[in-house]
XYZ file of C-alpha atoms in Angstrom:
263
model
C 110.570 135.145 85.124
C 108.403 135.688 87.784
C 109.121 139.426 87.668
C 108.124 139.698 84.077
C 104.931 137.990 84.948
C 104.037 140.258 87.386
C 105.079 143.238 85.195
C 102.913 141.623 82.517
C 100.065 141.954 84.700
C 100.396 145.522 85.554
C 99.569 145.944 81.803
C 96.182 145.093 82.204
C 95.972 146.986 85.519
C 97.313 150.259 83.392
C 94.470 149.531 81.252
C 91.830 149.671 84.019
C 93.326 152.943 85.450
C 93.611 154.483 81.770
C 89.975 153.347 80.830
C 88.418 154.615 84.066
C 90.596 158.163 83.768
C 89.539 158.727 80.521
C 85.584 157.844 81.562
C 85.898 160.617 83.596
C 87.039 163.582 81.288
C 83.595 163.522 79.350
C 81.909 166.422 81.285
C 84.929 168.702 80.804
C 85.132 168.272 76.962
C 81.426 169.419 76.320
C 82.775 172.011 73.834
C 83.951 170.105 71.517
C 82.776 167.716 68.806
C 84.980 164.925 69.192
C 85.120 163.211 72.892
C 86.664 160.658 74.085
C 84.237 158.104 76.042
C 85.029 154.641 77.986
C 83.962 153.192 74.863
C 87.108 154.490 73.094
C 89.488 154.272 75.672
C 88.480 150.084 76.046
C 89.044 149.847 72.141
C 92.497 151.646 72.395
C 93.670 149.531 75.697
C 91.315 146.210 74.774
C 94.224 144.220 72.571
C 96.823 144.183 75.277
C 94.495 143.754 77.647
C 93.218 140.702 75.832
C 96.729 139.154 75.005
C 98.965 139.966 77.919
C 98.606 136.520 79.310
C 98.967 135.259 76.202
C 102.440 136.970 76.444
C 103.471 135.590 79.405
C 103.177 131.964 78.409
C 105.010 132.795 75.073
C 107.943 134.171 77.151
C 108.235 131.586 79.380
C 107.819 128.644 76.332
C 110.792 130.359 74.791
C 112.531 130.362 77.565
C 111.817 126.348 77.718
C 112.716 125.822 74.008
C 115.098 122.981 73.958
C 116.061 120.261 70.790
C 113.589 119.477 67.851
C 110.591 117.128 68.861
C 110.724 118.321 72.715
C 107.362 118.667 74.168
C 106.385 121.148 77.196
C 103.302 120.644 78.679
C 101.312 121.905 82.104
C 97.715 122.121 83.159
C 97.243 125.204 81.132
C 99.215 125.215 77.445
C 101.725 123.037 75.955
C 104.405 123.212 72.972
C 105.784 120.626 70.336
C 109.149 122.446 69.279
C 110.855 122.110 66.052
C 114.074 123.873 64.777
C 112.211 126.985 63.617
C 110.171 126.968 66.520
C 107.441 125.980 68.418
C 103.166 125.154 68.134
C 101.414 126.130 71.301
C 98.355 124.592 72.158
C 95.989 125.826 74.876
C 93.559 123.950 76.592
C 90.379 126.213 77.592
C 92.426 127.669 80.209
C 91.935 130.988 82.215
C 95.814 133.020 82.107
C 95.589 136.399 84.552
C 92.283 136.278 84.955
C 91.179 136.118 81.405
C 88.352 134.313 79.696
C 88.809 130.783 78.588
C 91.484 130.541 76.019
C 91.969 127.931 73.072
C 93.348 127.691 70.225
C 96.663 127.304 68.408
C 99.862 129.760 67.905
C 102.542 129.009 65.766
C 105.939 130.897 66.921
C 108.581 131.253 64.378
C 112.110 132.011 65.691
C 114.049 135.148 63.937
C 115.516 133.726 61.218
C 118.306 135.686 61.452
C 119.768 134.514 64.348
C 119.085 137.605 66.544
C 118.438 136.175 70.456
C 115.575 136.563 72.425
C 113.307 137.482 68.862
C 110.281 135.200 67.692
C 106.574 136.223 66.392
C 103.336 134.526 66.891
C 101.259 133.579 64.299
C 97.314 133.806 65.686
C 94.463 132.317 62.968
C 91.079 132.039 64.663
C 92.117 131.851 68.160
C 89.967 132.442 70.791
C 89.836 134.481 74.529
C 86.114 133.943 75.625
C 83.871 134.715 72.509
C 86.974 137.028 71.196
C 88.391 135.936 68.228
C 92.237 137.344 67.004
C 93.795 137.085 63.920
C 97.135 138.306 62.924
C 100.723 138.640 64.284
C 102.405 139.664 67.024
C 106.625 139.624 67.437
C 108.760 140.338 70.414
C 112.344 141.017 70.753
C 114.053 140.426 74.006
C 117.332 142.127 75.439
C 119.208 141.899 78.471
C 122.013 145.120 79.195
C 125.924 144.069 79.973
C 125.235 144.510 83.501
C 122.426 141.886 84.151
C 120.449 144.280 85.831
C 117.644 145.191 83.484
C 115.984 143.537 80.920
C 113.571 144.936 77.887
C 111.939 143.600 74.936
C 109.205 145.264 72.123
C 106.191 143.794 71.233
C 105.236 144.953 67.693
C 101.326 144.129 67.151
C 99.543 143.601 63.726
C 96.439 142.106 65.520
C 92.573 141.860 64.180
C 90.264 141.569 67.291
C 86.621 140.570 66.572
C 84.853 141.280 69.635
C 81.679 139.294 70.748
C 79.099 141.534 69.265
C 81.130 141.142 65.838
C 82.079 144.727 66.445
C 86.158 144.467 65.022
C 89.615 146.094 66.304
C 92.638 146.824 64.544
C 95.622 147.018 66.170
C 99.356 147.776 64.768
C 102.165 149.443 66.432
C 104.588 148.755 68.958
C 105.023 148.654 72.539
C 108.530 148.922 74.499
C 108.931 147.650 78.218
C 112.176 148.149 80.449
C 112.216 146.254 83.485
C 114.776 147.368 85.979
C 116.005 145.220 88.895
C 116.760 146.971 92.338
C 117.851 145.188 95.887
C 114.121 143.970 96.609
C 111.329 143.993 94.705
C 110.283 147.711 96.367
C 113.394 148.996 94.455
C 112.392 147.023 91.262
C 110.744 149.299 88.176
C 109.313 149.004 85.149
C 108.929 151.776 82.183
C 106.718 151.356 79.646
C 107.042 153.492 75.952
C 105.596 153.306 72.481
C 103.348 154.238 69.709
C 100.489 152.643 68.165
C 97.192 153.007 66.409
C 93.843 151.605 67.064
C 90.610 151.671 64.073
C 87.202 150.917 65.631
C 83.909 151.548 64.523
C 85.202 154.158 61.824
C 87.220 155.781 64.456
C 91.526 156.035 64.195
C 93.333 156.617 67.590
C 96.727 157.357 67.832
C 98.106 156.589 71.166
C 101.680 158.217 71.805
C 103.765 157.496 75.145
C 105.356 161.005 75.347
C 107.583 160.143 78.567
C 107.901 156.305 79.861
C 104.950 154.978 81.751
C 106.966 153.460 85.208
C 106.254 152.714 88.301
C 107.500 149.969 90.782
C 106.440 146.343 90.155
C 104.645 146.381 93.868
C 103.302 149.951 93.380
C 98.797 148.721 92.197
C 99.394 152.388 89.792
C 101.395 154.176 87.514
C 103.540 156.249 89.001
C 105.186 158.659 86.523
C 105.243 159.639 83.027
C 102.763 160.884 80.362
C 100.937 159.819 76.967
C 98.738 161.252 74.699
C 95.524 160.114 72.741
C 94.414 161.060 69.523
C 90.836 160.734 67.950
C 90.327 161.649 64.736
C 92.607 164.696 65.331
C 91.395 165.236 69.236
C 94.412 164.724 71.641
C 94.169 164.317 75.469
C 96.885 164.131 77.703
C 96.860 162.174 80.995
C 100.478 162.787 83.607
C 100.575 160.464 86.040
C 102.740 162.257 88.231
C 106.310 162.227 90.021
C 106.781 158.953 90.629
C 104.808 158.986 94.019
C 102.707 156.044 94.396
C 99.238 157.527 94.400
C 96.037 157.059 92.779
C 95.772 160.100 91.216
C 96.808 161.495 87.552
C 96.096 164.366 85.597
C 94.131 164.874 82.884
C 94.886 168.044 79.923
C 92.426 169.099 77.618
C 92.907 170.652 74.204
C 91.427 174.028 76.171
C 94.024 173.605 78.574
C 91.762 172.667 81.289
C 93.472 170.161 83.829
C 91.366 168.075 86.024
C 92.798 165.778 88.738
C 91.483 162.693 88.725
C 91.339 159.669 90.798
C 92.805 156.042 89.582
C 90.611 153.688 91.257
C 87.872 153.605 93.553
């Protein structure tokens, strides 16, 4: 579990190194129309950004799940579980370094049986002065030799940003965690496609080759994914599995530009 925490967070790190590649490819797309800016790259990233902590606690409640009536409680969140599932409450609490969250979630178990597969149920719930609405389901499977485990989250999320600006958010995510001797030798791969409307904008966000790295490596190591705005598509390659701070960025030109992760 504390593995899939720690890959959790690397989520929102591959959000910070996505949002400040992107920020730099405005200069070489002068040419055209459409550009992508910061601005469009934080809408595309912002949900799982916003809800990866969230994640994390529903994981590790589900893992906790035990008869009808049971309660789990800790400084942060608690649960009051039922056959069909559980209510989690949170308590103004800060999870990976996110605002204040509150509110209530209502997880329903797969009704069909199918292990390791529930979906969360958000109405008015609140990270800092961000409100979310909507669903969001996971599905969690271990291979027959132990030594990996992946689950999908599949998002149908409403995000109503401070200034009342809003987010849509629906698509799915895939995330392979891979264990090796130590956790040096320990990977994670990340795949998917989803879509993103903001401010009359569409993005479609397409992980051509899995997004992996290892789970002590602060970058993205290897793999590539595209994003489309309204018909626009940039490429970013993060290389060949070195651990460096550098990727590279394709324009619909052709023009490459090598750019650095993080200051």
């Amino acid at each position: 579990m504390k593995i899939l925490k720690n890959t959790l967070k690397n989520l929102s790190l591959l959000a910070t190194v996505l949002m400040l590649g992107y920020s730099c490819s405005d200069d070489a797309e002068k040419d055209n129309d459409i550009v992508l800016s910061q601005a469009d790259l934080e809408a595309v990233l912002e949900t799982d950004d916003i809800v990866g902590g969230i994640d994390v606690a529903l994981f590790e409640l589900y893992n906790n799940n035990g008869s009808t009536g049971k309660t789990m409680v800790n400084e942060c969140y608690s649960a009051q579980y039922t056959e069909t599932g559980y209510v989690a409450t949170f308590n103004n609490c800060v999870l990976n370094g996110t605002e204040n969250i509150n509110g209530t979630l209502t997880v329903t178990y797969d009704t069909d049986g199918e292990q390791g597969s529930f979906s969360a149920s958000y109405e008015d719930f609140y990270v800092g002065e961000i409100k979310i609405n909507g669903t969001r389901s996971y599905q969690l499977n271990a291979n027959s030799e132990g030594n990996s485990v992946s689950f999908s989250v599949t998002s149908n999320l409403t995000v109503e940003m401070a200034d009342g600006s809003l987010i849509s958010d629906e698509g799915e995510r895939s995330f392979t965690l891979t264990f090796g001797d130590s956790l040096e030798s320990t990977t994670y791969s990340i795949a998917g496609t989803w879509t993103v409307v903001y401010e009359g904008n569409t993005y479609n966000v397409t992980v051509n080759a899995p997004l992996t790295s290892s789970v002590n490596c602060g970058y993205v190591a290897a793999g590539d994914m595209t994003v489309s705005k309204n018909g626009l598509t940039v490429n970013v390659d993060f290389g060949d599995s070195t651990c460096d701070n550098v990727a590279t960025i394709t324009y619909p030109n052709g023009v490459e530009e090598e750019i650095t992760l993080r200051d």
